[in-house]
XYZ file of C-alpha atoms in Angstrom:
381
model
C -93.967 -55.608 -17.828
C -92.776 -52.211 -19.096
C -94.918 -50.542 -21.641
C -93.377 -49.869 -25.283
C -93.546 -46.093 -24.538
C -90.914 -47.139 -21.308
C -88.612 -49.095 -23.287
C -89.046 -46.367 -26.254
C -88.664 -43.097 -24.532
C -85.173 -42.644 -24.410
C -84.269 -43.847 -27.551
C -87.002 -40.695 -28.747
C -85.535 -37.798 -27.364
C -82.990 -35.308 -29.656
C -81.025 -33.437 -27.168
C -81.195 -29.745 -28.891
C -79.489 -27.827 -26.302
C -80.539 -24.840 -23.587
C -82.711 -22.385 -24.173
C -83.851 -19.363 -22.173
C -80.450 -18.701 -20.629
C -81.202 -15.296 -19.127
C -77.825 -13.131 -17.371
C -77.841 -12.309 -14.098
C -81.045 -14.634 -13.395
C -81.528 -17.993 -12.305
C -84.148 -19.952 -14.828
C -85.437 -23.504 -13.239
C -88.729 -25.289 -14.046
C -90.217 -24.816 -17.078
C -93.540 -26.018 -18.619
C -96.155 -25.786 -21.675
C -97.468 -26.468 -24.682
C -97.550 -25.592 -28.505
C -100.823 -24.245 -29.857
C -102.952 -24.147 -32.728
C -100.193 -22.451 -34.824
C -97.206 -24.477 -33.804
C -96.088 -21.487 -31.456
C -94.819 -22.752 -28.356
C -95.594 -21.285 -25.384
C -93.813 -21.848 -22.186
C -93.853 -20.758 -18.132
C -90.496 -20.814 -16.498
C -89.644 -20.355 -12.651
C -86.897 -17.531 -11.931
C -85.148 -15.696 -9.581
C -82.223 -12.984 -9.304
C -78.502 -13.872 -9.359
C -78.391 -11.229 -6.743
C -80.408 -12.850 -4.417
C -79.326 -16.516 -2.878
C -79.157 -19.700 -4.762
C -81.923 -21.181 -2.342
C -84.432 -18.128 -3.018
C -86.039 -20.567 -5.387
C -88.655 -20.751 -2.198
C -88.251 -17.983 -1.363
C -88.485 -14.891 -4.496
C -88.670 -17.132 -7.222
C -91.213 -15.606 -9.874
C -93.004 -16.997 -13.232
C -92.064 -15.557 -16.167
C -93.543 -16.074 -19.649
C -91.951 -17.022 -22.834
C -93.250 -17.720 -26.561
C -91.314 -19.258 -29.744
C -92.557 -19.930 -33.064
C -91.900 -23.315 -33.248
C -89.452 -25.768 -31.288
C -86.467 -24.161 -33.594
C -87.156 -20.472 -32.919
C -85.674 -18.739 -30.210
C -87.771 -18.055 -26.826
C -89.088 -14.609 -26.197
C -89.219 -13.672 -22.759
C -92.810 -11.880 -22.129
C -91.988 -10.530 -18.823
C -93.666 -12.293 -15.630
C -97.103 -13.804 -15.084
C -97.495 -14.850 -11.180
C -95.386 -13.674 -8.691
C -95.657 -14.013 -4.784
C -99.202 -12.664 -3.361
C -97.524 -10.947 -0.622
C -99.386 -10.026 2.588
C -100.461 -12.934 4.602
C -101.785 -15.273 1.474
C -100.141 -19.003 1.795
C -98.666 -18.145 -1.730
C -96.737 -14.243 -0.363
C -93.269 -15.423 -1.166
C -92.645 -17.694 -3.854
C -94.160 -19.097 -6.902
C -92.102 -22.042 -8.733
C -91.883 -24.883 -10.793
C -95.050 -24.624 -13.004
C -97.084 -26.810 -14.218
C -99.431 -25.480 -17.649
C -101.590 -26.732 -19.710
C -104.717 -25.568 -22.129
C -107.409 -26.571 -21.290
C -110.630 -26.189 -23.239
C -110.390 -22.321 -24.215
C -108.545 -22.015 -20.584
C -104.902 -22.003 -19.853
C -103.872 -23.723 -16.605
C -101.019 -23.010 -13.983
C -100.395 -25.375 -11.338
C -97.620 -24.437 -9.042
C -95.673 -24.529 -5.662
C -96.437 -21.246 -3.314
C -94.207 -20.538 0.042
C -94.576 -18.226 2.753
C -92.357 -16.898 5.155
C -94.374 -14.026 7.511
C -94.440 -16.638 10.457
C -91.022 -15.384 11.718
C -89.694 -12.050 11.832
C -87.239 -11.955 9.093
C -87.936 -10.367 5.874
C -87.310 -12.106 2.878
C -84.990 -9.487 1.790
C -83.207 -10.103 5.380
C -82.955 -13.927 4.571
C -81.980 -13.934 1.471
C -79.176 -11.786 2.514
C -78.407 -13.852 5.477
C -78.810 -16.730 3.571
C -76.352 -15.433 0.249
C -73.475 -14.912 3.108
C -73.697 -18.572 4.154
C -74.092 -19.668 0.595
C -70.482 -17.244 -0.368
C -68.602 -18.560 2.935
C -69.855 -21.957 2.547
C -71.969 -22.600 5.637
C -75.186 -22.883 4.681
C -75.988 -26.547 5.869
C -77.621 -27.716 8.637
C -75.875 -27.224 12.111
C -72.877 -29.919 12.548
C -69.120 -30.174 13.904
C -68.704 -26.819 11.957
C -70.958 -24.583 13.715
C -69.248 -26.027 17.371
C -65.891 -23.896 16.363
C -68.083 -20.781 15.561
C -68.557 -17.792 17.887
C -71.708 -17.560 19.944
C -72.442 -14.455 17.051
C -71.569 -16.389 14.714
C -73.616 -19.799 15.146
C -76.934 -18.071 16.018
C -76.314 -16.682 11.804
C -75.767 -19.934 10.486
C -78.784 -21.587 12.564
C -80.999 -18.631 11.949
C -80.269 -18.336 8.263
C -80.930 -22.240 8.077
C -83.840 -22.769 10.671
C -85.657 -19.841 8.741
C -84.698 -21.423 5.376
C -86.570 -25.051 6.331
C -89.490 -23.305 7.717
C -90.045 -21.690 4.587
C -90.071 -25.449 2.546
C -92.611 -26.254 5.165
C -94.542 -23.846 3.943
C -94.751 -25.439 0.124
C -98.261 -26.162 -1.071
C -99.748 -26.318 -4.054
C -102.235 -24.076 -6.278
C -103.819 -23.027 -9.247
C -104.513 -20.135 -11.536
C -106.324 -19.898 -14.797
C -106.234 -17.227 -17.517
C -108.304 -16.828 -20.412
C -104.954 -15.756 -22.700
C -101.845 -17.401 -22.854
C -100.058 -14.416 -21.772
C -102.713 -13.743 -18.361
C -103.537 -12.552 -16.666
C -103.564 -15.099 -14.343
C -106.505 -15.620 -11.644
C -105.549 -17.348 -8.381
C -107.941 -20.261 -7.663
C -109.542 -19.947 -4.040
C -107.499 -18.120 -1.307
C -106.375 -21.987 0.250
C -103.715 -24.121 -1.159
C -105.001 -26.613 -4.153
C -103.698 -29.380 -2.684
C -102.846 -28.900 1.546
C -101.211 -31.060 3.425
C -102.600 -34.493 5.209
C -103.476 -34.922 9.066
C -100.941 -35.310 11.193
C -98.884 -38.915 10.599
C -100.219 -38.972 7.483
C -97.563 -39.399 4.560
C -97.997 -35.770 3.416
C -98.513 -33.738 6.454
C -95.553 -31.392 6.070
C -95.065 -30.485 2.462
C -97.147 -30.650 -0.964
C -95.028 -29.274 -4.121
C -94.407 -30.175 -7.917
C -97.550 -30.741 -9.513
C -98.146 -32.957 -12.345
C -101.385 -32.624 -13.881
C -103.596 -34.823 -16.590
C -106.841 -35.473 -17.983
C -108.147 -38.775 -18.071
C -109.929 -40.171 -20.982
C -112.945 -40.074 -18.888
C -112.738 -36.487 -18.644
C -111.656 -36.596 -14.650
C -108.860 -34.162 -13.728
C -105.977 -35.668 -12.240
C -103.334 -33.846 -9.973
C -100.140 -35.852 -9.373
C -98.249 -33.991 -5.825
C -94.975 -34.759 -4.434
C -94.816 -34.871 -0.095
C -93.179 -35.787 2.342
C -93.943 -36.028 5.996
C -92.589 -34.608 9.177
C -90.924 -37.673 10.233
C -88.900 -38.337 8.126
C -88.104 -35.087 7.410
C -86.757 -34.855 10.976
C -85.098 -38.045 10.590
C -83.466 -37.870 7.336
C -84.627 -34.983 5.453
C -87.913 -36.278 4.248
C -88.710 -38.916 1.521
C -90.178 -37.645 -1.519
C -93.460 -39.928 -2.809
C -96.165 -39.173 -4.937
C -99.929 -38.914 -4.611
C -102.906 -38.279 -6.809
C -105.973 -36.315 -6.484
C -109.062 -36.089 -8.557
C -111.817 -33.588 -9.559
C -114.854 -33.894 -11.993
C -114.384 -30.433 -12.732
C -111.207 -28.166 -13.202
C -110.957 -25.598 -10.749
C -111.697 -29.136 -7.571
C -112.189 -29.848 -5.106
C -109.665 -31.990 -6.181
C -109.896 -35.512 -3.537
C -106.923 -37.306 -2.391
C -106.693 -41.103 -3.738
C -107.055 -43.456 -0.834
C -104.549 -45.370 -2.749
C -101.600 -42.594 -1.773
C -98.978 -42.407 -2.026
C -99.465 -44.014 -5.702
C -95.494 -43.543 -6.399
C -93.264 -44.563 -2.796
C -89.593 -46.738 -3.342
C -89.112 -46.247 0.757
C -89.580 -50.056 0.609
C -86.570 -50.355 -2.124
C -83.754 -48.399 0.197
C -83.983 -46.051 2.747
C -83.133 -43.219 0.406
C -84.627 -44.424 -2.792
C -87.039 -41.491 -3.737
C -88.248 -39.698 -6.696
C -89.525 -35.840 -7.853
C -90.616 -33.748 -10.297
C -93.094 -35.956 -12.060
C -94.784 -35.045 -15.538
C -97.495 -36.900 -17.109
C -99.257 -37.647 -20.356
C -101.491 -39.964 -21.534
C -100.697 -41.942 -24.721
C -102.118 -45.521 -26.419
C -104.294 -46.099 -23.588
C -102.283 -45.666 -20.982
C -100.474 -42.980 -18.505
C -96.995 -42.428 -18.447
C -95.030 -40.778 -15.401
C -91.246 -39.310 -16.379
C -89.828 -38.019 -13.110
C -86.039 -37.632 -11.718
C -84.760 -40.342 -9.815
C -83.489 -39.560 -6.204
C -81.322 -43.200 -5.224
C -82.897 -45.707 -7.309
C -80.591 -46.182 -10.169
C -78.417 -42.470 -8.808
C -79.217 -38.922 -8.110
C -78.585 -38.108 -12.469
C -80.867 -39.616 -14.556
C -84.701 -39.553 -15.317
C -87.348 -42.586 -14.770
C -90.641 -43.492 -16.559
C -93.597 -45.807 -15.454
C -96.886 -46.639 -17.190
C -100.073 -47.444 -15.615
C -103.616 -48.281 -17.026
C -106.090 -46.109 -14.393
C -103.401 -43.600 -13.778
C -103.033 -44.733 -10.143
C -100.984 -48.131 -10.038
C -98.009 -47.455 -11.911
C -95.707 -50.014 -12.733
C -91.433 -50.437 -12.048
C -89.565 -47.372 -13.654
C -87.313 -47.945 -16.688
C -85.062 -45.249 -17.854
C -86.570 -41.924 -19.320
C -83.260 -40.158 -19.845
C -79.261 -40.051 -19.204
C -77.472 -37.544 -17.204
C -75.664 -34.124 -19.400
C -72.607 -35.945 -19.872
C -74.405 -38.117 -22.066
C -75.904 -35.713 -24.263
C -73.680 -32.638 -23.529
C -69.545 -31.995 -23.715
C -70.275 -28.459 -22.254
C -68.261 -28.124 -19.109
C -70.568 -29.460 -15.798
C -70.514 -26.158 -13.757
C -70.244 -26.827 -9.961
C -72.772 -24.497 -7.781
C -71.588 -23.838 -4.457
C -74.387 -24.661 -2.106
C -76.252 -26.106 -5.260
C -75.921 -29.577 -5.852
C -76.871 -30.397 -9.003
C -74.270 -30.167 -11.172
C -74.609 -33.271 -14.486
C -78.111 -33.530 -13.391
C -81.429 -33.047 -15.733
C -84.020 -31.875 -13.160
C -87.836 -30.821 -13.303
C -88.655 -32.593 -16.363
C -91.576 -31.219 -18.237
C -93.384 -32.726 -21.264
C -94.455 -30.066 -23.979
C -97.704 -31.456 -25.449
C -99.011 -30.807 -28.883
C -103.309 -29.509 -29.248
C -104.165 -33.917 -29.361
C -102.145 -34.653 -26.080
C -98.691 -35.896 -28.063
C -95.706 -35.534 -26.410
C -93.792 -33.491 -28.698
C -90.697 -32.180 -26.576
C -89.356 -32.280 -22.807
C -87.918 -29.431 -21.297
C -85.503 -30.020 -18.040
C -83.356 -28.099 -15.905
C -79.969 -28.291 -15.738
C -77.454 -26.043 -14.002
C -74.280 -24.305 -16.054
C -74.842 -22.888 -19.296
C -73.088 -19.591 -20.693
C -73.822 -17.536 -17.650
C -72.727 -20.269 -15.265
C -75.935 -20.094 -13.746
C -79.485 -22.544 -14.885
C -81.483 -22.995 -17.547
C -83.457 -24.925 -19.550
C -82.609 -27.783 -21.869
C -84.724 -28.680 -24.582
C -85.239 -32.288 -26.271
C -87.625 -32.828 -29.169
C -89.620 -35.812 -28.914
C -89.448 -38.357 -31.851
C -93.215 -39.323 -31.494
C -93.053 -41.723 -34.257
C -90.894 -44.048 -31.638
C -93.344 -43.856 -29.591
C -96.073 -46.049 -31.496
């Protein structure tokens, strides 16, 4: 049976329109929380216009942003985590953050890539890459590569076999600061969360964290994976697991009950992503964007008592034409266009949701950026 907060969410949410639209940047994921002031403070994932549209993985940054309250204008701070470099499992790419306070300690959970096992640079790829992207080849090989030249194909496959090697190399981490503004402190010099044994569900890929404390005081870290076969045989299937900690900074342990969140069983391409979660009257909530089950546009929510068994997903949110009449700006190579992606739930100090922040491509640069909705909480009762 859905939970009031499920059949309620919806109906709460006051589309207010995009914020952070930055020129000549890309601006994706974005996540945080208002503080003792009502100041918001948020952490947004980034990358250059100049570079390709898929560098999310590969020099996507974190940048930092502060407003006085939900109806002030964001201020971007410059950037807070960036790529390790060298031969660290995080060197490339750092996106789609996931922050919270915590205690007197401010919390960034987040997706790391590397690409140093081959010999291209990522300058060199995303170069390589941006070509493809421009002349509209950047897919995997098929019937179009077969009327290339010999010179020709080995681009396209290189620029695309380099590409998927660097989304195997997605894992998860942490990094804690004692200021809203950093610096930030890498947790351990190993991925958070790594992937599973080999046939396990998530023994490719873990990325998107979701993260929550439990009433009991347990952390809990909510990871999308997939697993290498079904990424070779259809591009993976995105599920979600859990895995707890007593204390903050882990070792966090994978729930024998993973993955908590799998429609597999419901269609072959029914899938989900981008999960956030709160806790509210008693019970966890999980807002996430739906991949097949209803379509590829709007959001999802489930409910579930222990924060493990999660009940069927009801709608969270509608797609931008139902909020939006700005014009729905088609990407090449970037197919999200009418889609609210990466939800994020911006918390007040007692846990409240108070606003959710999504991504959405378009905007005034033509680009991505954030879209704001302020949460009516009193619907939410």
């Amino acid at each position: 049976m859905p939970s009031n907060i499920q059949k309620q969410f919806a109906l709460s949410l006051n589309y207010c329109g995009r914020i952070l639209e930055v020129e000549g940047k890309h601006v994706w994921g974005t996540s945080g929380f208002v503080d003792e002031q009502g100041r918001v403070h948020v952490y947004f994932s980034n990358w250059s216009m100049d570079d390709a549209r898929a560098s999310w993985v590969i020099s996507c940054k974190v940048n930092y942003a502060i407003a006085e309250s939900l109806d002030s204008e964001f201020v971007d701070q410059g950037t807070v985590l960036e790529g390790a470099g060298g031969d660290c499992w995080d060197a490339w790419s750092i996106h789609n953050p996931c922050v919270h306070k915590v205690g007197d300690k401010y919390v960034m959970l987040y997706m790391g890539s590397n690409g140093n096992s081959f010999e291209l640079t990522k300058r060199d790829l995303n170069q390589m890459i941006l070509v493809c992207e421009n002349e509209g080849t950047f897919n995997p090989p098929n019937e179009r590569t077969s009327n290339m030249s010999e010179d020709e194909k080995h681009r396209v496959e290189l620029a695309w076999d380099s590409y998927t090697k660097v989304v195997e190399s997605k894992r998860i981490g942490m990094a804690i600061a004692d200021k809203p503004s950093g610096p930030f402190v890498r947790i351990g010099d190993t991925p958070l969360i790594d992937t599973g044994l080999p046939g396990e569900w998530d023994d490719l890929v873990t990325s998107n964290p979701a993260f929550c404390v439990a009433p009991n005081g347990q952390f809990y870290l909510y990871y999308k994976a997939w697993n290498k076969k079904s990424w070779q045989e259809k591009h993976g299937n995105r599920k979600y697991g859990v895995a707890v900690s007593d204390t903050l900074e882990g070792p966090y342990i994978k729930s024998d009950a993973n993955p908590i969140v799998d429609f597999e069983p419901m269609g072959e391409h029914c899938q989900l992503e981008d999960a956030t979660v709160f806790y509210l009257n008693d019970q966890f909530h999980m807002v996430a964007r739906d991949m097949g089950l209803q379509d590829h546009v709007r959001g999802i929510i489930m409910s579930s008592i222990d924060g493990i068994t999660f009940n069927d997903p009801e709608l969270a949110f509608h797609g931008v034409s139902q909020y939006s009449d700005e014009t729905i700006v088609e990407l090449k190579d970037m197919a999200r266009s009418g889609n609210y992606e990466r939800p994020q739930i911006i918390k007040d100090l007692d846990g409240a949701p108070v606003a959710l922040i999504c991504a959405s491509t378009g905007g005034k640069y033509g680009t991505s950026s954030p879209v704001l909705f302020k949460i009516d909480e009193s619907k939410l009762k």
